[in-house]
mmCIF file of C-alpha atoms in Angstrom:
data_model
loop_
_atom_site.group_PDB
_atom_site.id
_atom_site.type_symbol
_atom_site.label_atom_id
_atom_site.label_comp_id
_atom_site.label_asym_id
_atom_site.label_seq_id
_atom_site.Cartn_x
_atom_site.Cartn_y
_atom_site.Cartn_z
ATOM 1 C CA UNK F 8 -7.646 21.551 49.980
ATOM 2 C CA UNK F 9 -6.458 22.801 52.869
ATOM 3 C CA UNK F 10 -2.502 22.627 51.455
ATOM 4 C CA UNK F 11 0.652 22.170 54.326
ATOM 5 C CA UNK F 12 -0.680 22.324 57.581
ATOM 6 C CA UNK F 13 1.766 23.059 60.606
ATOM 7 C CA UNK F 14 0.703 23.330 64.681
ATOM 8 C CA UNK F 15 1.239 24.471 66.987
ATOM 9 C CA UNK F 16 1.955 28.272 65.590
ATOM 10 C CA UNK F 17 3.840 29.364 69.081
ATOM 11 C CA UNK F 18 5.565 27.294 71.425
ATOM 12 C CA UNK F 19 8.034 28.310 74.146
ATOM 13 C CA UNK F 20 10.071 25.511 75.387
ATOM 14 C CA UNK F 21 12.727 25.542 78.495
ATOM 15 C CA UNK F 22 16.290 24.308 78.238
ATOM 16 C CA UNK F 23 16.522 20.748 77.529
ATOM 17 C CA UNK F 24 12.838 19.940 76.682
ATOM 18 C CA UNK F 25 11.548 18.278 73.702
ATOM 19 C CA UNK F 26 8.802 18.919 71.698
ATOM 20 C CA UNK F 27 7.084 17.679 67.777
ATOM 21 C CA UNK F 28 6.240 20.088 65.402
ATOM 22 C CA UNK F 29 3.522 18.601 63.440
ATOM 23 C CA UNK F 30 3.168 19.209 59.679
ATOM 24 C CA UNK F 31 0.225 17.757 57.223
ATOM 25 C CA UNK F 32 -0.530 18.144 53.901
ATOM 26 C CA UNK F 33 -3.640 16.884 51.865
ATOM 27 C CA UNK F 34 -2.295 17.224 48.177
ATOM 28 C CA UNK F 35 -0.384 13.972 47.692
ATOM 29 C CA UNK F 36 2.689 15.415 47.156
ATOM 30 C CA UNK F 37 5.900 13.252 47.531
ATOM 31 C CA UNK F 38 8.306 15.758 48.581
ATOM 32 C CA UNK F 39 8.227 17.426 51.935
ATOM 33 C CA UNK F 40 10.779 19.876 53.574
ATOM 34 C CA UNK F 41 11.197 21.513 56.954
ATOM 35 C CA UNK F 42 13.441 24.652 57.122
ATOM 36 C CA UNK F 43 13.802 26.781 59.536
ATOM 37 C CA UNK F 44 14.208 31.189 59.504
ATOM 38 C CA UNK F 45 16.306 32.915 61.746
ATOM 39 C CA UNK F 46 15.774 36.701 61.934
ATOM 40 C CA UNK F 47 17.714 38.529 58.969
ATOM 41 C CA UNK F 48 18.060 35.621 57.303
ATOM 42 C CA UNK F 49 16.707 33.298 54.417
ATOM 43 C CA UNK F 50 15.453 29.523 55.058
ATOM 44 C CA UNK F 51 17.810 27.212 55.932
ATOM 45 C CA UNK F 52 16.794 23.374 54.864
ATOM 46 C CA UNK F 53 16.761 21.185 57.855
ATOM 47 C CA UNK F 54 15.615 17.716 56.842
ATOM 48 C CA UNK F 55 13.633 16.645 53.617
ATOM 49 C CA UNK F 56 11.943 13.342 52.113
ATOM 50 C CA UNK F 57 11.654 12.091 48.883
ATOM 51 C CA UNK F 58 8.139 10.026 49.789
ATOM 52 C CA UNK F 59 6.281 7.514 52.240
ATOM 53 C CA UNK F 60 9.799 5.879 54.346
ATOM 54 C CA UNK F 61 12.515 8.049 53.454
ATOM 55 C CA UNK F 62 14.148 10.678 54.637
ATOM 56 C CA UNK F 63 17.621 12.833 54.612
ATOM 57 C CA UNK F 64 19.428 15.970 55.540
ATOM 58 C CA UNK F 65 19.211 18.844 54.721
ATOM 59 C CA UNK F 66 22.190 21.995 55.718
ATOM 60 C CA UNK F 67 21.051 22.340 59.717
ATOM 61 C CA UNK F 68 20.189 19.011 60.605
ATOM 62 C CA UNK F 69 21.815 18.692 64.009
ATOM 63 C CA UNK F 70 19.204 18.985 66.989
ATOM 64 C CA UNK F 71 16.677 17.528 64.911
ATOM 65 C CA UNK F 72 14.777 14.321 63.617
ATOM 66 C CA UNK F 73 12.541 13.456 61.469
ATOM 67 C CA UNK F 74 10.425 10.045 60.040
ATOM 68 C CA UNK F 75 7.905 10.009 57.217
ATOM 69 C CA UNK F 76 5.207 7.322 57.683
ATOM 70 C CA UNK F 77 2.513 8.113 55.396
ATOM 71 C CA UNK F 78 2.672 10.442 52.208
ATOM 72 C CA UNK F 79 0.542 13.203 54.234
ATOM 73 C CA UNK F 80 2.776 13.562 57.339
ATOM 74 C CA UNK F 81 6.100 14.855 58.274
ATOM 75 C CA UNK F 82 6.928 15.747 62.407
ATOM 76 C CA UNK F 83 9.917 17.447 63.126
ATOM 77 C CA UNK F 84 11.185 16.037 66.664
ATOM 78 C CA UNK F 85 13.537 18.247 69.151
ATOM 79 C CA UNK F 86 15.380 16.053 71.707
ATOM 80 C CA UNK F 87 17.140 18.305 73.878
ATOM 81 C CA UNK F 88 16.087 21.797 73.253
ATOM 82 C CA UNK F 89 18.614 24.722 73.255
ATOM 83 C CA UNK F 90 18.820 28.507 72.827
ATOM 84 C CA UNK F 91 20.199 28.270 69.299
ATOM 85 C CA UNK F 92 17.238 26.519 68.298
ATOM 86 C CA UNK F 93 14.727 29.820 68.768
ATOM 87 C CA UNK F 94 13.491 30.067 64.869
ATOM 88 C CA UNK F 95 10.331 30.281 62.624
ATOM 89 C CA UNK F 96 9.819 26.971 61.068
ATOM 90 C CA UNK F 97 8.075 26.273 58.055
ATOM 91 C CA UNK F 98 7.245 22.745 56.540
ATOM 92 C CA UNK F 99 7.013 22.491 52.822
ATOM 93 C CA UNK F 100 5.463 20.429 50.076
ATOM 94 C CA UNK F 101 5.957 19.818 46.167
ATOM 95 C CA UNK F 102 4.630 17.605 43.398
ATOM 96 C CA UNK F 103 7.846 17.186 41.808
ATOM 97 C CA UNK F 104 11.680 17.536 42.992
ATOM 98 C CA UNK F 105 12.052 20.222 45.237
ATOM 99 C CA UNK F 106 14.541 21.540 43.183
ATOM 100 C CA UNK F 107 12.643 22.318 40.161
ATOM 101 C CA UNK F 108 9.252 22.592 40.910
ATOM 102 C CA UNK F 109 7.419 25.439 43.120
ATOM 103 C CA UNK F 110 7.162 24.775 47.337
ATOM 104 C CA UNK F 111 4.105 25.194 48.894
ATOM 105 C CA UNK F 112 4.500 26.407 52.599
ATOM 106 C CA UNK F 113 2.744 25.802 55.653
ATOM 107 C CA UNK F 114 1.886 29.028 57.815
ATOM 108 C CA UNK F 115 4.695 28.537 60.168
ATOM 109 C CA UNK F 116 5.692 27.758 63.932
ATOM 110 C CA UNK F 117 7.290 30.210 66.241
ATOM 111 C CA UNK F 118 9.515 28.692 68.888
ATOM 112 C CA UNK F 119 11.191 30.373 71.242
ATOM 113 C CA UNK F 120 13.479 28.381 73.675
ATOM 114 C CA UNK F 121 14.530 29.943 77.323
ATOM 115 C CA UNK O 284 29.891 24.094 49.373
ATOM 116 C CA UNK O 285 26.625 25.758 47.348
ATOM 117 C CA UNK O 286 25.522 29.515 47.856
ATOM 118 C CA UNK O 287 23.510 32.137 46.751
ATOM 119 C CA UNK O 288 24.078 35.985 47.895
ATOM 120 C CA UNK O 289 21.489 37.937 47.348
ATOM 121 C CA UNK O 290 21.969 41.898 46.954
ATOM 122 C CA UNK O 291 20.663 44.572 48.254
ATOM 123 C CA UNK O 292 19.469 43.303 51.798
ATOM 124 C CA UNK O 293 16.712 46.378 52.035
ATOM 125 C CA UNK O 294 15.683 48.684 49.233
ATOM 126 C CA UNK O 295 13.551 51.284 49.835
ATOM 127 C CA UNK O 296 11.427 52.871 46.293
ATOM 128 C CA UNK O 297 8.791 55.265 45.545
ATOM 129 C CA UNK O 298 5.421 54.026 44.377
ATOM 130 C CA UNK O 299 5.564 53.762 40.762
ATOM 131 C CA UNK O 300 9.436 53.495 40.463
ATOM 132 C CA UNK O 301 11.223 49.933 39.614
ATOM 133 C CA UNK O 302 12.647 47.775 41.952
ATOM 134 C CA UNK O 303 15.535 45.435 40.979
ATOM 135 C CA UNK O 304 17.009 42.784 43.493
ATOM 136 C CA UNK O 305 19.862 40.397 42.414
ATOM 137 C CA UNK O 306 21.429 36.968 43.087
ATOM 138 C CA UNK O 307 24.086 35.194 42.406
ATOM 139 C CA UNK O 308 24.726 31.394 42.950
ATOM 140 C CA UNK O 309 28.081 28.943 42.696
ATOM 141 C CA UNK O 310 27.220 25.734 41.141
ATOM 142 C CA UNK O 311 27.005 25.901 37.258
ATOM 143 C CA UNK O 312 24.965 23.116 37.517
ATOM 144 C CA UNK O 313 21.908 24.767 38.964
ATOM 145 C CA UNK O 314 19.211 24.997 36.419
ATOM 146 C CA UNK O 315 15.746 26.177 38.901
ATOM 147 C CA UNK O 316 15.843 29.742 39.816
ATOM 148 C CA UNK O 317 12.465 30.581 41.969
ATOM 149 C CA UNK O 318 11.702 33.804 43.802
ATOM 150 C CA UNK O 319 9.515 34.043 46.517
ATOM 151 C CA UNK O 320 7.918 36.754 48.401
ATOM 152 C CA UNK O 321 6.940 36.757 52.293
ATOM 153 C CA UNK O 322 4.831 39.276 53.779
ATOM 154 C CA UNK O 323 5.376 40.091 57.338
ATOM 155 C CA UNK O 324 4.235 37.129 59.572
ATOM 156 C CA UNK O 325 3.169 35.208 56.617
ATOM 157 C CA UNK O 326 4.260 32.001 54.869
ATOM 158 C CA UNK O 327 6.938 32.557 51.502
ATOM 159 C CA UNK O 328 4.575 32.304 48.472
ATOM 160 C CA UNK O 329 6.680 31.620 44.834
ATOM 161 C CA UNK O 330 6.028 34.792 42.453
ATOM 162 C CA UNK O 331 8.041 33.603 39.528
ATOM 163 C CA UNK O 332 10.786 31.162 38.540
ATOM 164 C CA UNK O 333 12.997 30.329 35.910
ATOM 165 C CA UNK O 334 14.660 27.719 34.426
ATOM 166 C CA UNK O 335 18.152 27.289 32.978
ATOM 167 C CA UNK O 336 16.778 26.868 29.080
ATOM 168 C CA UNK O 337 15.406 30.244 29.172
ATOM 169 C CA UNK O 338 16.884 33.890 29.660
ATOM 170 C CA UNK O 339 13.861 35.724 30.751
ATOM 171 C CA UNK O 340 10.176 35.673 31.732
ATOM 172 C CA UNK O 341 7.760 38.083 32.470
ATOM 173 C CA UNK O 342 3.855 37.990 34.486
ATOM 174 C CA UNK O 343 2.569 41.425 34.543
ATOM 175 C CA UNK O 344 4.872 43.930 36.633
ATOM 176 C CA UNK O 345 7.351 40.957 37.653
ATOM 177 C CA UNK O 346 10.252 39.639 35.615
ATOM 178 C CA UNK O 347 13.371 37.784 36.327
ATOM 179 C CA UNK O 348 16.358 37.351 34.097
ATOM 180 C CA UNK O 349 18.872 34.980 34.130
ATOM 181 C CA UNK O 350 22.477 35.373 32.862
ATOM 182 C CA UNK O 351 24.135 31.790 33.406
ATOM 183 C CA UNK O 352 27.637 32.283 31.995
ATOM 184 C CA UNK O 353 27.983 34.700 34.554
ATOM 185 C CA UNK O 354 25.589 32.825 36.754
ATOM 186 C CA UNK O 355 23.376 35.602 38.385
ATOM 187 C CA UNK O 356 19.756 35.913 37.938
ATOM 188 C CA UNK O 357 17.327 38.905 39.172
ATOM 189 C CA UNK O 358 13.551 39.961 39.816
ATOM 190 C CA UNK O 359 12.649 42.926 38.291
ATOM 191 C CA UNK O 360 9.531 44.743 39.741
ATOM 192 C CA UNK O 361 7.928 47.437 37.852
ATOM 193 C CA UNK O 362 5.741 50.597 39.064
ATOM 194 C CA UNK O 363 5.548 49.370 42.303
ATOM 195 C CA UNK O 364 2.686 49.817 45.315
ATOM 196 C CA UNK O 365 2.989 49.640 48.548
ATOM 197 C CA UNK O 366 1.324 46.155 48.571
ATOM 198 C CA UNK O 367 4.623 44.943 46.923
ATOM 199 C CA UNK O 368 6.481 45.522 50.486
ATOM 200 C CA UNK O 369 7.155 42.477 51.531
ATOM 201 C CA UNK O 370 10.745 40.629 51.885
ATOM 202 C CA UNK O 371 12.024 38.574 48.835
ATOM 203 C CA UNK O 372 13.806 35.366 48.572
ATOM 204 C CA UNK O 373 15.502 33.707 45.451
ATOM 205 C CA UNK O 374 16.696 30.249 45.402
ATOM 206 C CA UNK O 375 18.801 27.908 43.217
ATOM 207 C CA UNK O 376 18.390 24.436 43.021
ATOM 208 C CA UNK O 377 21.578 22.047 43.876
ATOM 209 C CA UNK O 378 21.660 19.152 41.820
ATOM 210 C CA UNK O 379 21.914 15.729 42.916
ATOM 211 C CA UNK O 380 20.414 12.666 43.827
ATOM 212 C CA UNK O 381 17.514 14.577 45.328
ATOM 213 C CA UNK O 382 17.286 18.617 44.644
ATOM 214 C CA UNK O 383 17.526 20.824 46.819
ATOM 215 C CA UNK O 384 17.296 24.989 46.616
ATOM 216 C CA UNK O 385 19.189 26.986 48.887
ATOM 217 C CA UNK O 386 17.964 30.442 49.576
ATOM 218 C CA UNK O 387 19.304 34.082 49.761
ATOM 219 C CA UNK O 388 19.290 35.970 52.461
ATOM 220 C CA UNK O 389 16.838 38.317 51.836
ATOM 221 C CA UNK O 390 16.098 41.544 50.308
ATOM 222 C CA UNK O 391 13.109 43.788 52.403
ATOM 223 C CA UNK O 392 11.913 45.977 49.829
ATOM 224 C CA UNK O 393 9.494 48.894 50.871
ATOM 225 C CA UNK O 394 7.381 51.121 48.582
ATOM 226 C CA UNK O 395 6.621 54.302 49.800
ATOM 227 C CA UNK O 396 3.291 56.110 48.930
#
């Protein structure tokens, strides 16, 4: 198993561009999660899904969507990109609720908007 | 709305000595307590967790206790090495339709030789 798979792993985007963060994973897991880590600072949930359909918000969902077509898959879309949104994010998967059950993380993608 | 505030944000040990990091979170209704650790430029990888029904658990050098009246919880790392540097996260799971865990900050913990 290959686990949560994210790409690109850098990406520099100018002003206003858009851009999908792609994120994968091959354990049938129901829950998936995309957060995002600003320097200094823990991981801040952006948008999660419960399964194959559906998806909600998470703290820092402004600047951001998301869909959930198949069980594997989970792109994170940026409209309209802006400086604020320079971060490390990291897609996530679990078996059971995220709440009470361990996350598995993909490796990460480091964006930097200019 | 929900929070966890983790303490210290660095720590700095010798090898061998004990490393304690703590956390404390609002909603009395959180009952999942995981820590995770992230090595520089690498993904956060879960150490240990807890859950509300139990007070303590151990795996090898790690443990993490949780006092819920009081509603902290901490990772305790004994006779540390410098492969334990690394930056730690806890979390604490926000009930609700769907959980959630919200993170600390942070701790950076380095073990000098």
């Amino acid at each position: 198993n290959a686990g949560v798979t994210q790409t690109p792993k850098f990406r520099i985007l100018k002003i206003g561009q858009s851009m999908t963060l792609q994120c994968a994973q091959d354990m049938n897991h129901n829950y998936m999660y995309w957060y995002r880590q600003d320097p200094g600072m823990g991981l801040k949930l952006i948008y999660y899904s419960v399964g194959a359909g559906i998806t909600d918000k998470g703290e820092v969902p402004n600047g951001y969507n998301v869909s959930r077509s198949t069980t594997e898959d989970f792109p994170l879309r940026l409209e309209l990109a802006a400086p604020s949104q320079t971060s490390v994010y990291f897609c996530a998967s679990s078996n059971l609720q995220g709440g009470n059950s361990p996350l598995h993380f993909g490796n990460g993608t480091r964006l930097t908007v200019t | 709305g929900e929070n966890v505030e983790q303490h210290p944000s660095t720590l700095s040990v010798q090898e061998g000595d004990s490393a304690v990091i703590k956390c404390t979170y609002s909603d009395s209704a959180s009952n999942y307590f995981p820590w995770y650790k992230q090595e520089l430029g690498k993904r956060p990888q879960l150490i240990i967790d807890i859950r509300s029904n139990v007070g303590e658990k151990k795996d090898q050098r790690i443990a993490v206790t949780l006092n819920k009246t009081a509603k902290h919880f901490s990772l305790h790392i004994t006779e540390t090495q410098p492969e334990d540097s690394a930056v730690y996260f806890c979390a604490a799971s926000i009930p609700g339709n769907t959980d959630k865990l919200i993170f600390g900050t942070g701790t950076r913990l380095q073990v000098f030789p």
